[in-house]
mmCIF file of C-alpha atoms in Angstrom:
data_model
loop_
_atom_site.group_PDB
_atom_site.id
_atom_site.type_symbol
_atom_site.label_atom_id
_atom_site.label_comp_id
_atom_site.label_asym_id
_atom_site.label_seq_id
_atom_site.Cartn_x
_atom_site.Cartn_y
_atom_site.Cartn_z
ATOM 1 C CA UNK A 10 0.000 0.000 0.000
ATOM 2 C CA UNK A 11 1.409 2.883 -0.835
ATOM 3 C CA UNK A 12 -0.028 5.184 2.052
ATOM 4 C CA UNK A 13 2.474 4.840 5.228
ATOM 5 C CA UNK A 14 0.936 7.724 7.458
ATOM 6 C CA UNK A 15 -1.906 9.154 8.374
ATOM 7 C CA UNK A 16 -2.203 12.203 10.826
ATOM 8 C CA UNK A 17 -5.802 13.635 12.112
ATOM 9 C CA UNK A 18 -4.779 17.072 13.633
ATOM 10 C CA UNK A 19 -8.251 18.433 15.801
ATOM 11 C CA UNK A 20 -6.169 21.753 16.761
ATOM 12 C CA UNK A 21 -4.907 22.810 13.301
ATOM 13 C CA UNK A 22 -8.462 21.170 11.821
ATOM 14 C CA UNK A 23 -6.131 19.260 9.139
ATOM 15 C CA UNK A 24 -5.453 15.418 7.976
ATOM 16 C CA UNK A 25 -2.380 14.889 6.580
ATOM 17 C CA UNK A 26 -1.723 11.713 4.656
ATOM 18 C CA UNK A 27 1.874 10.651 3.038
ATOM 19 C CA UNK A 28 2.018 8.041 0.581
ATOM 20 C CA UNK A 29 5.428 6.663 -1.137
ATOM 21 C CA UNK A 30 5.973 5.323 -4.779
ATOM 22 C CA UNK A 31 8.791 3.640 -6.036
ATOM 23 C CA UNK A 32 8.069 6.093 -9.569
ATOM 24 C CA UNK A 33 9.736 9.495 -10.139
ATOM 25 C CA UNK A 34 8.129 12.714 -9.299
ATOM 26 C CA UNK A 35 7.645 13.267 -13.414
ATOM 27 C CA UNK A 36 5.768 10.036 -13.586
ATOM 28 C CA UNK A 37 3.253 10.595 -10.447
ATOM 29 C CA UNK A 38 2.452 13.959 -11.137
ATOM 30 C CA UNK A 39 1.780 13.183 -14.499
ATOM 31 C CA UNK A 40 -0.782 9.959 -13.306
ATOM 32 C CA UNK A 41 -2.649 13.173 -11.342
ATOM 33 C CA UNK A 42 -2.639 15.588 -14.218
ATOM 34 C CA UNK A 43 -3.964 13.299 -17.074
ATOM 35 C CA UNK A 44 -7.877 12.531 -16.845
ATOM 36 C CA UNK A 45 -7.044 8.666 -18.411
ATOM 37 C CA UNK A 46 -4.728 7.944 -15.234
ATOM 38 C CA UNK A 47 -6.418 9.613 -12.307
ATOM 39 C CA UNK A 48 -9.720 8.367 -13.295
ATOM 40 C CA UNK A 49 -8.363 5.025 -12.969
ATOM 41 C CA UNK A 50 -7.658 4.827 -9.100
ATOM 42 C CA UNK A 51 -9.628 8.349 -7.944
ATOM 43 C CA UNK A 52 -12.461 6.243 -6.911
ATOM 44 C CA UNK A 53 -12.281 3.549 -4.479
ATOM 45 C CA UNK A 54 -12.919 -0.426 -5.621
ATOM 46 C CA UNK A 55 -16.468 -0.707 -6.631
ATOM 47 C CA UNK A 56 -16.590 3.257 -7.331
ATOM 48 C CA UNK A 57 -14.739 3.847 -10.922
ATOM 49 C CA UNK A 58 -14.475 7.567 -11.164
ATOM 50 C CA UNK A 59 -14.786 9.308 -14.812
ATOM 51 C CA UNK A 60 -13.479 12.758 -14.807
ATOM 52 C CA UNK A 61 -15.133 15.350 -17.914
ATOM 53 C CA UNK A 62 -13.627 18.153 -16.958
ATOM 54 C CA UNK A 63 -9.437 18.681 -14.980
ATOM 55 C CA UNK A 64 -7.983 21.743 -16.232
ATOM 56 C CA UNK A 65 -4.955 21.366 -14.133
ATOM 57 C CA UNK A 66 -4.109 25.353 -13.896
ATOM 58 C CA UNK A 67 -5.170 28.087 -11.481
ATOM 59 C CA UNK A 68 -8.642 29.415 -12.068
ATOM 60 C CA UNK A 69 -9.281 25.786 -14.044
ATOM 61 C CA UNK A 70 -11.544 22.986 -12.627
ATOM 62 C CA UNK A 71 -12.305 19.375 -12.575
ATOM 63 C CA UNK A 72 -15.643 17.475 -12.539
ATOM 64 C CA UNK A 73 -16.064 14.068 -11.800
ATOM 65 C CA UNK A 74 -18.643 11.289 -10.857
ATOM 66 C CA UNK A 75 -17.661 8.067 -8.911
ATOM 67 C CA UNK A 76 -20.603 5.139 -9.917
ATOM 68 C CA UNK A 77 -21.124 2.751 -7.243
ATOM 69 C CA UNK A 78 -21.921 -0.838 -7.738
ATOM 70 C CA UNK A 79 -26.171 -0.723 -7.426
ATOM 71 C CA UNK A 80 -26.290 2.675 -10.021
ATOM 72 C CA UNK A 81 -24.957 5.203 -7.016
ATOM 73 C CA UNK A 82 -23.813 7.884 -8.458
ATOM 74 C CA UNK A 83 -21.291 10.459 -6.161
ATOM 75 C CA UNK A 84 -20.006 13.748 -7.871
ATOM 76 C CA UNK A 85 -17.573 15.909 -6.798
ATOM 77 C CA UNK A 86 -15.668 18.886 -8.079
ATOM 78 C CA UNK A 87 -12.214 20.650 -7.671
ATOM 79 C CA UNK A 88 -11.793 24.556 -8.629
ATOM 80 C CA UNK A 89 -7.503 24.633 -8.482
ATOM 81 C CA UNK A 90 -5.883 27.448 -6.676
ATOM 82 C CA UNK A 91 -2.195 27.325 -6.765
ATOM 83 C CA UNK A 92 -0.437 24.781 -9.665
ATOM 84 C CA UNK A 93 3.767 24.343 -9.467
ATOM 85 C CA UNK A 94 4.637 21.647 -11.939
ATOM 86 C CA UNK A 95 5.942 18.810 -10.584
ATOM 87 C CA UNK A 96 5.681 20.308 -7.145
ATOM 88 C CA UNK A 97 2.882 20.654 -5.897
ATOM 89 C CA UNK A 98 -1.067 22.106 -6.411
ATOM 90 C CA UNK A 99 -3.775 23.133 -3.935
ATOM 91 C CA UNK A 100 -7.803 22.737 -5.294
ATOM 92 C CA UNK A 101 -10.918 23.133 -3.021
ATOM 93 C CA UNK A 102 -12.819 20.224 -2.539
ATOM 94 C CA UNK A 103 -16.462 19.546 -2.846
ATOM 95 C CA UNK A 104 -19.388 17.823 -3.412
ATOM 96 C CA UNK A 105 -21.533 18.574 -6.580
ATOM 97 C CA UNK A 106 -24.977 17.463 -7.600
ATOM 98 C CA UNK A 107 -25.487 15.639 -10.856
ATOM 99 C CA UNK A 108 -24.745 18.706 -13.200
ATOM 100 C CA UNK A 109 -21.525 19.503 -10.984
ATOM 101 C CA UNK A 110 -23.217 22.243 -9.577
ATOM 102 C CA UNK A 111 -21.836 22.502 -6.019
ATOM 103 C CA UNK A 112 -23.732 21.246 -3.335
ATOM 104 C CA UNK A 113 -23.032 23.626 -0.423
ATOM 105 C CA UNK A 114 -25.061 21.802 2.152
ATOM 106 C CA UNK A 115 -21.944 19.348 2.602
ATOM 107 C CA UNK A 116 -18.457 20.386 3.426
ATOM 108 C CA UNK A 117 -15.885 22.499 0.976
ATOM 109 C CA UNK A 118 -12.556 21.197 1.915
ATOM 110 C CA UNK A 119 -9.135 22.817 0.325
ATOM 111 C CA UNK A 120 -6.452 20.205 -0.078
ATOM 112 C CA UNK A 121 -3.039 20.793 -0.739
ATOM 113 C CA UNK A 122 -1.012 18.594 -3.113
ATOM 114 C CA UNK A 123 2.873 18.186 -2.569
ATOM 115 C CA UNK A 124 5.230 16.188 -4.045
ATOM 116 C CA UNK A 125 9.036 15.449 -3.276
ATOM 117 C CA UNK A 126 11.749 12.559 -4.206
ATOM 118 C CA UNK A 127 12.727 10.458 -2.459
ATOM 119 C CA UNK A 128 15.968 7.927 -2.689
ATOM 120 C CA UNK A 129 13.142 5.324 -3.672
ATOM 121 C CA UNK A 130 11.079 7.438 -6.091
ATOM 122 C CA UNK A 131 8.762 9.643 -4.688
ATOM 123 C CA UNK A 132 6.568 10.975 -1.760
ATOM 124 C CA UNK A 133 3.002 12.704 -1.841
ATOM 125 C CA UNK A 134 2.015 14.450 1.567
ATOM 126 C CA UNK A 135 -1.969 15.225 1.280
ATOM 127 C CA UNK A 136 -2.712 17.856 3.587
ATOM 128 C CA UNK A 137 -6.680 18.340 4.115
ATOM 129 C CA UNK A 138 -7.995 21.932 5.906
ATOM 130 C CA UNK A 139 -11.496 21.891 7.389
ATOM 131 C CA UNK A 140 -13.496 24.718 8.046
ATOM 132 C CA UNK A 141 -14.336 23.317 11.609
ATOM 133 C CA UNK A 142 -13.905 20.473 13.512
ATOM 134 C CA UNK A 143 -17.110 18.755 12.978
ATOM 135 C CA UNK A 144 -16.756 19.134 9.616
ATOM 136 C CA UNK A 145 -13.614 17.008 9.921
ATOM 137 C CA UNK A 146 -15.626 14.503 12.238
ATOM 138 C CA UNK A 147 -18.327 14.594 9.771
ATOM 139 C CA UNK A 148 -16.430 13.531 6.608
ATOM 140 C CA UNK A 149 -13.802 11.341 8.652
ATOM 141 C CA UNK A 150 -17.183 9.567 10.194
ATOM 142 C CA UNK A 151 -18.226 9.033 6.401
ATOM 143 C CA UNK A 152 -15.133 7.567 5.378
ATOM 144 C CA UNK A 153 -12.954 9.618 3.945
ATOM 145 C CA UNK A 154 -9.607 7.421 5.327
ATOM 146 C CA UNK A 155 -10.537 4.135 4.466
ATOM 147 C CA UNK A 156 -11.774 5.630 1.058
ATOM 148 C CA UNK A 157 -8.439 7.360 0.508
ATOM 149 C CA UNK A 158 -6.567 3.838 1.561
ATOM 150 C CA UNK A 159 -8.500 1.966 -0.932
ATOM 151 C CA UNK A 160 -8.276 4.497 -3.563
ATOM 152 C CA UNK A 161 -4.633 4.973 -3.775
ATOM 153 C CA UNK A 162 -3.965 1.432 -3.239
ATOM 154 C CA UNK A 163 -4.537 1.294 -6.894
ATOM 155 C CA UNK A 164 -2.184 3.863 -8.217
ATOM 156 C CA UNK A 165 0.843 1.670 -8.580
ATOM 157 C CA UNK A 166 -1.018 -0.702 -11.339
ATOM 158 C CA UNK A 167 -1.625 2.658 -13.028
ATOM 159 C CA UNK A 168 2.197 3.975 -12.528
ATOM 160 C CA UNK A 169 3.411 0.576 -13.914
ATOM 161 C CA UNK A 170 1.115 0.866 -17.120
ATOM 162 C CA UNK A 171 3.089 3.202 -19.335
ATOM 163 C CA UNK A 172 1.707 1.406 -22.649
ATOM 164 C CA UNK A 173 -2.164 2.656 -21.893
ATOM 165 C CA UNK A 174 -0.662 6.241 -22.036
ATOM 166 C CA UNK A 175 2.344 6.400 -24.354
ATOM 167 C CA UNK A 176 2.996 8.801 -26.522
ATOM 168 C CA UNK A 177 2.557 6.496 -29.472
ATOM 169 C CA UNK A 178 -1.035 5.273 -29.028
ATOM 170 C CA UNK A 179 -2.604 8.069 -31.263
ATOM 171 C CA UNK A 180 -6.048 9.276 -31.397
ATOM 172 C CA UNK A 181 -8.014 7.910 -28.802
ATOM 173 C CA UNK A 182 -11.812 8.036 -28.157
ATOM 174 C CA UNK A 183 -13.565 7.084 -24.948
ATOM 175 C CA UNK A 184 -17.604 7.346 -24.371
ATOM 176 C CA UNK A 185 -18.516 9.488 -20.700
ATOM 177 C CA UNK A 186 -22.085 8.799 -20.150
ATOM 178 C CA UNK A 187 -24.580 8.631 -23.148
ATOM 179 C CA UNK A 188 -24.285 12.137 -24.585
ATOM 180 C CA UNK A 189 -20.080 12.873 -24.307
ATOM 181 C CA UNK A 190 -16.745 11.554 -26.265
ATOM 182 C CA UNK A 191 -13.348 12.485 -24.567
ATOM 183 C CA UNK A 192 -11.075 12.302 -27.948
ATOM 184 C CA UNK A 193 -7.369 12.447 -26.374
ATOM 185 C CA UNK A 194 -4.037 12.585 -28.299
ATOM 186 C CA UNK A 195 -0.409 13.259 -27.274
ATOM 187 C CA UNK A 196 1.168 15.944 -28.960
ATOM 188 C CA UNK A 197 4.812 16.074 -29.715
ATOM 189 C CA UNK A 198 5.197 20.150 -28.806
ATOM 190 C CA UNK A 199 4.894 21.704 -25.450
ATOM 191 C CA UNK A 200 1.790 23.649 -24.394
ATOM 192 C CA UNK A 201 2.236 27.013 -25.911
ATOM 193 C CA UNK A 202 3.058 25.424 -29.228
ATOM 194 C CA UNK A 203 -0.030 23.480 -29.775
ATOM 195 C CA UNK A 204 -2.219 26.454 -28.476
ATOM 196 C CA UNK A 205 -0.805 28.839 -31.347
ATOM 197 C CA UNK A 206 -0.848 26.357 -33.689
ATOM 198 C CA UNK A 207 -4.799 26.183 -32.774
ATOM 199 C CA UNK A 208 -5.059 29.266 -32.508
ATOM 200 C CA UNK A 209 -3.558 31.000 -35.243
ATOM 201 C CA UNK A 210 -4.840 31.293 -38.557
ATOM 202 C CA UNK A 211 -1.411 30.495 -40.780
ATOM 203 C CA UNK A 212 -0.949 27.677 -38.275
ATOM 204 C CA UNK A 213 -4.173 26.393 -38.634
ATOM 205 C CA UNK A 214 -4.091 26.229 -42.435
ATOM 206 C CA UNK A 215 -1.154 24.431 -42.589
ATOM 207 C CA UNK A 216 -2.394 21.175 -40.324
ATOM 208 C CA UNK A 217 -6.330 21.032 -39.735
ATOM 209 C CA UNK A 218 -7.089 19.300 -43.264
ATOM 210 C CA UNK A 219 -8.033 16.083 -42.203
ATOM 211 C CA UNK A 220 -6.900 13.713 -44.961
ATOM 212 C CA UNK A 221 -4.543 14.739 -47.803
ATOM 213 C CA UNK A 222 -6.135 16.848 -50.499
ATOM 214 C CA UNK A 223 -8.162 19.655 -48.915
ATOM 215 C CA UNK A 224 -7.839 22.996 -48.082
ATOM 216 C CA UNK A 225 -9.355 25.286 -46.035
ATOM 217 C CA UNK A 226 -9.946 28.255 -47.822
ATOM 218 C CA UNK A 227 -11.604 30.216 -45.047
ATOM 219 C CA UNK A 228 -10.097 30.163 -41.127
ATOM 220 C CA UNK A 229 -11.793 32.716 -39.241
ATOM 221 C CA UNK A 230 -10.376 32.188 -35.221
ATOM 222 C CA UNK A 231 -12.773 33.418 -32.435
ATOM 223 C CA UNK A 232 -10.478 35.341 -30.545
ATOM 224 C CA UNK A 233 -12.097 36.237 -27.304
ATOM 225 C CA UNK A 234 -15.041 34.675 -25.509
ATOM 226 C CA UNK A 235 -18.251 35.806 -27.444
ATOM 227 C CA UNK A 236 -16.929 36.008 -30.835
ATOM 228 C CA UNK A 237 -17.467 33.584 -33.641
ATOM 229 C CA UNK A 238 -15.329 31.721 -35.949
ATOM 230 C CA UNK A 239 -15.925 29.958 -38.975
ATOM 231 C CA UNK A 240 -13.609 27.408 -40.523
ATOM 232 C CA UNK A 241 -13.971 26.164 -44.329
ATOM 233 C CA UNK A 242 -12.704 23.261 -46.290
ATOM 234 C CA UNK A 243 -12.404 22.252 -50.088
ATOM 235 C CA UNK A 244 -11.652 19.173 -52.103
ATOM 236 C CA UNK A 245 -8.577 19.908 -54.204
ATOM 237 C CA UNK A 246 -10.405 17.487 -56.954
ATOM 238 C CA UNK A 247 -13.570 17.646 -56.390
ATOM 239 C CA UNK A 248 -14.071 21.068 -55.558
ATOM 240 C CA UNK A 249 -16.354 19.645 -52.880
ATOM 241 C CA UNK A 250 -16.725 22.147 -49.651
ATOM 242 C CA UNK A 251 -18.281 21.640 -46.081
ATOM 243 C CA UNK A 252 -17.334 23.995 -42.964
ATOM 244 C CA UNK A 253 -18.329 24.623 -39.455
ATOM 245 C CA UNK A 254 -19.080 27.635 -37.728
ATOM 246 C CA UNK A 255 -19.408 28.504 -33.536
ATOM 247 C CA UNK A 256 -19.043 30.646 -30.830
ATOM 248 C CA UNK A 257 -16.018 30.701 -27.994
ATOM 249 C CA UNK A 258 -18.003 30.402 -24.834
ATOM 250 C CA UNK A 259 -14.434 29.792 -22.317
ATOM 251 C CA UNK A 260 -10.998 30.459 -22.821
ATOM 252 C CA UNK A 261 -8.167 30.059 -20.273
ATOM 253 C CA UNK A 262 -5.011 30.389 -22.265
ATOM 254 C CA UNK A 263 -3.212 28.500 -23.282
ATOM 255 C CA UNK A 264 -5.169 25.300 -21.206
ATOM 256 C CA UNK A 265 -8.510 25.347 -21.805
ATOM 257 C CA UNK A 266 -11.184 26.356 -25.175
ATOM 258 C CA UNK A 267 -14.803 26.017 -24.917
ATOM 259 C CA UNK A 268 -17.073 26.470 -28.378
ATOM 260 C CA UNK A 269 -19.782 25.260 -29.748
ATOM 261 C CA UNK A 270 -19.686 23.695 -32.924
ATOM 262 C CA UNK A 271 -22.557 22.985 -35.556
ATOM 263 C CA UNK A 272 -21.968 22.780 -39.504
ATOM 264 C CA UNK A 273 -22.580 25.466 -42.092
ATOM 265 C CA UNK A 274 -26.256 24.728 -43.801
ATOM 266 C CA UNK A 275 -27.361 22.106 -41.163
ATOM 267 C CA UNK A 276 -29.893 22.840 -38.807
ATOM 268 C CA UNK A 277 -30.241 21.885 -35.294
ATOM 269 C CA UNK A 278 -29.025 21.801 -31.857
ATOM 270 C CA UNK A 279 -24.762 22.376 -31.628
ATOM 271 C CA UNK A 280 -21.957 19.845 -30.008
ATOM 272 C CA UNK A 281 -20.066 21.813 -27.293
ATOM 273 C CA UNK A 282 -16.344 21.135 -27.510
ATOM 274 C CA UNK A 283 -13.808 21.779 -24.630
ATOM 275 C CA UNK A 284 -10.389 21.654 -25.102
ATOM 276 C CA UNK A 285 -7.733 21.197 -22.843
ATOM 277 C CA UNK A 286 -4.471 21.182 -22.984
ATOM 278 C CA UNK A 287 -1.928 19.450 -20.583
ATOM 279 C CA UNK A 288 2.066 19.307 -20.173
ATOM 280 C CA UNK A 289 3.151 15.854 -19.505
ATOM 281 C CA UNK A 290 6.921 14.412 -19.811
ATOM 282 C CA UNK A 291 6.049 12.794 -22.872
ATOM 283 C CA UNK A 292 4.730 16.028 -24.911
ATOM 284 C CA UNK A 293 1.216 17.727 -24.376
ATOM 285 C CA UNK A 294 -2.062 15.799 -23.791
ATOM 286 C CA UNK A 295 -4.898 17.244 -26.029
ATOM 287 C CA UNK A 296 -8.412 16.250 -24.473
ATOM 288 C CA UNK A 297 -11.132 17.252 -26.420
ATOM 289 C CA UNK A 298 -14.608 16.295 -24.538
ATOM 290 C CA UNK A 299 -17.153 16.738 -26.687
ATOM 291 C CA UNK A 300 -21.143 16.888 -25.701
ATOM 292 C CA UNK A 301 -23.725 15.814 -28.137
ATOM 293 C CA UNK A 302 -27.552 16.616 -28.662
ATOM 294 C CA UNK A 303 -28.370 12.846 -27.709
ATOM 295 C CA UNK A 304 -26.916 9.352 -27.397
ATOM 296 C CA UNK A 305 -27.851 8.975 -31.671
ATOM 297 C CA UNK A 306 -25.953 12.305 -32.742
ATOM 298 C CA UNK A 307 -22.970 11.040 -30.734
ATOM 299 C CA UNK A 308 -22.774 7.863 -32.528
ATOM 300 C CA UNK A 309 -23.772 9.207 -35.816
ATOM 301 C CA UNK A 310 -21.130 12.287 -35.528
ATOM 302 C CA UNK A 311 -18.133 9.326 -34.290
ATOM 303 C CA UNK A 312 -19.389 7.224 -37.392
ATOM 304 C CA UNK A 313 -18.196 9.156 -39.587
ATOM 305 C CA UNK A 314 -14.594 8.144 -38.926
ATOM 306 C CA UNK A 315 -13.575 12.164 -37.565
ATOM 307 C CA UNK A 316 -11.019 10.342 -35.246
ATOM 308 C CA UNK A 317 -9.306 8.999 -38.009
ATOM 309 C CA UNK A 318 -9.117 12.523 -39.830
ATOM 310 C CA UNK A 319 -8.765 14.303 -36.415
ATOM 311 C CA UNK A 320 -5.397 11.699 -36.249
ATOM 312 C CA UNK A 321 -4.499 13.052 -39.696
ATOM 313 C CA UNK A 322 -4.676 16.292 -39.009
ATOM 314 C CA UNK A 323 -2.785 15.681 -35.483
ATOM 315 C CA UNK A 324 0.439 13.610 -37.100
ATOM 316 C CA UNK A 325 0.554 16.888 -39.549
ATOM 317 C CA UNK A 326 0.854 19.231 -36.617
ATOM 318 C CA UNK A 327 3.491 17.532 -35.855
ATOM 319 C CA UNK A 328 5.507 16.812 -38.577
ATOM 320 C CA UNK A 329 4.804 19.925 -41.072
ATOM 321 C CA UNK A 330 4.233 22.588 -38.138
ATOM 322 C CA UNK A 331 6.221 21.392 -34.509
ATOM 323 C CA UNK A 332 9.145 19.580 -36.302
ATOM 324 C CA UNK A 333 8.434 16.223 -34.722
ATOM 325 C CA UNK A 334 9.927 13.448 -35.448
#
């Protein structure tokens, strides 16, 4: 197990719980940064968390849901505070109802993160600050320890499974509930790199073509929240065109996009992407979540095979814009 202390403090109103991996720092930050990884030992046995939103970055958010075993269903949220890479972050903690919406009759929590190596690997210290000291009796009495124990005694199955998450695996596509996709790929380029190259027309141009033989003749970039952007392509043969057209509802540069999305001449409601973009050792982890009309648009919109143009597109950024290799 990887937890070897845990200290309830009723004077400073903390618990403080250390936990020791035989991983580097780089590797268990990383397993608490990337939504595929934390997902996979945030909830307890019985509990699988999925996370739709973790903008690790100050003034970002994550939103999760832990299902239990008989269709419970136990959502939570973190707003982040304070992010040091590799060292350390600090989030509030609380409870959320079902549209992760937070639910302010139970207790808010901050937690602080830190992380240090050790001549084995690496050490995570925990630190949990309660308003008061029932509310530390009151989520202690609920099970907060034991769910902690059995939670992170799953983390070193996830730090030993470096094939799930390589850099290699391409574009990826995993169904949250009925209505969202998360569509993940590693990047080759650090942060700031991929957000330009999203972000800037001539950038844009030169990558987001989907298969060989288009162009995209018009690239309008929204460039601050309530502006709209438009983005055209064209058949180089065929002289066939299609395009899609939005508004940017979020932007927290350079980690986090929110638009909607709906395509020129079709009618109806509109997918709402966010993207978010995370440093990891192996390159940046793009996360697109996107949220459909309805269970039927989702699989119709996937069916089309836009994660094998979206992987296109992606291995172009990368070799004709970032230089990878």
């Amino acid at each position: 197990m990887p937890i070897t202390s845990v200290t309830q403090d009723p004077e400073a109103l903390t618990l403080t719980v250390v936990a020791d991996f035989a991983v580097p720092v780089r590797r268990l930050w990383d397993a608490y940064v990337d939504p595929r990884q934390i997902e996979r030992f945030w909830g307890p046995p019985g509990w699988p968390a999925t996370f739709t939103r973790h903008d690790v970055a100050v003034g970002g958010r994550s939103n999760y849901a832990m299902h239990g075993p008989e269709g419970e269903k136990s959502c939570g949220y973190w707003e982040f505070l304070a992010v040091d890479e590799c060292v350390g972050f600090e989030v509030l903690d609380g409870f959320a109802d079902e549209e992760g919406n937070p639910n302010h009759a139970m207790p808010t929590i901050r937690m602080e993160f830190a992380f240090e190596p050790t001549d084995g690997g690496s050490r995570m210290v925990t630190t949990s600050h309660f308003a008061s000291l029932e509310e530390l009796e009151k989520l202690v009495g609920m099970g907060m320890v034991e769910g902690m124990r059995a939670a992170m005694g799953q983390i070193d199955d996830v730090l030993a499974d470096l094939a799930s998450f390589a850099a290699g695996n391409g574009t990826e596509v995993a169904l949250l509930g009925d209505t969202q996709a998360r569509i993940t790929r590693i990047i080759r380029g650090t942060v700031q790199q991929v957000w330009r190259a999203h972000h800037e027309p001539e950038l844009l141009r030169r990558w987001m073509l989907g298969p060989d033989g288009w162009t995209m003749p018009v690239c309008e970039v929204a460039t601050a929240v309530g502006e709209s952007y438009r983005y055209e392509w064209e058949n180089q043969d065929s002289g066939e065109r299609f395009g899609f057209t939005g508004l940017l509802l979020e932007s927290l540069a350079p980690v986090r996009a929110v638009t909607t999305e709906a395509m020129i001449g079709m009618e109806g409601p509109a997918v709402v992407n966010e993207l978010t973009l995370t440093p990891l050792e192996v390159g940046t982890l793009l996360s697109l979540v996107c949220t459909y009309p309805d269970a039927s648009t989702r699989e119709l919109i996937l069916g089309t095979g836009m994660a094998d143009g979206m992987e296109t597109s992606y291995a172009r950024l990368e070799r004709e814009v970032l230089g990878a290799r």
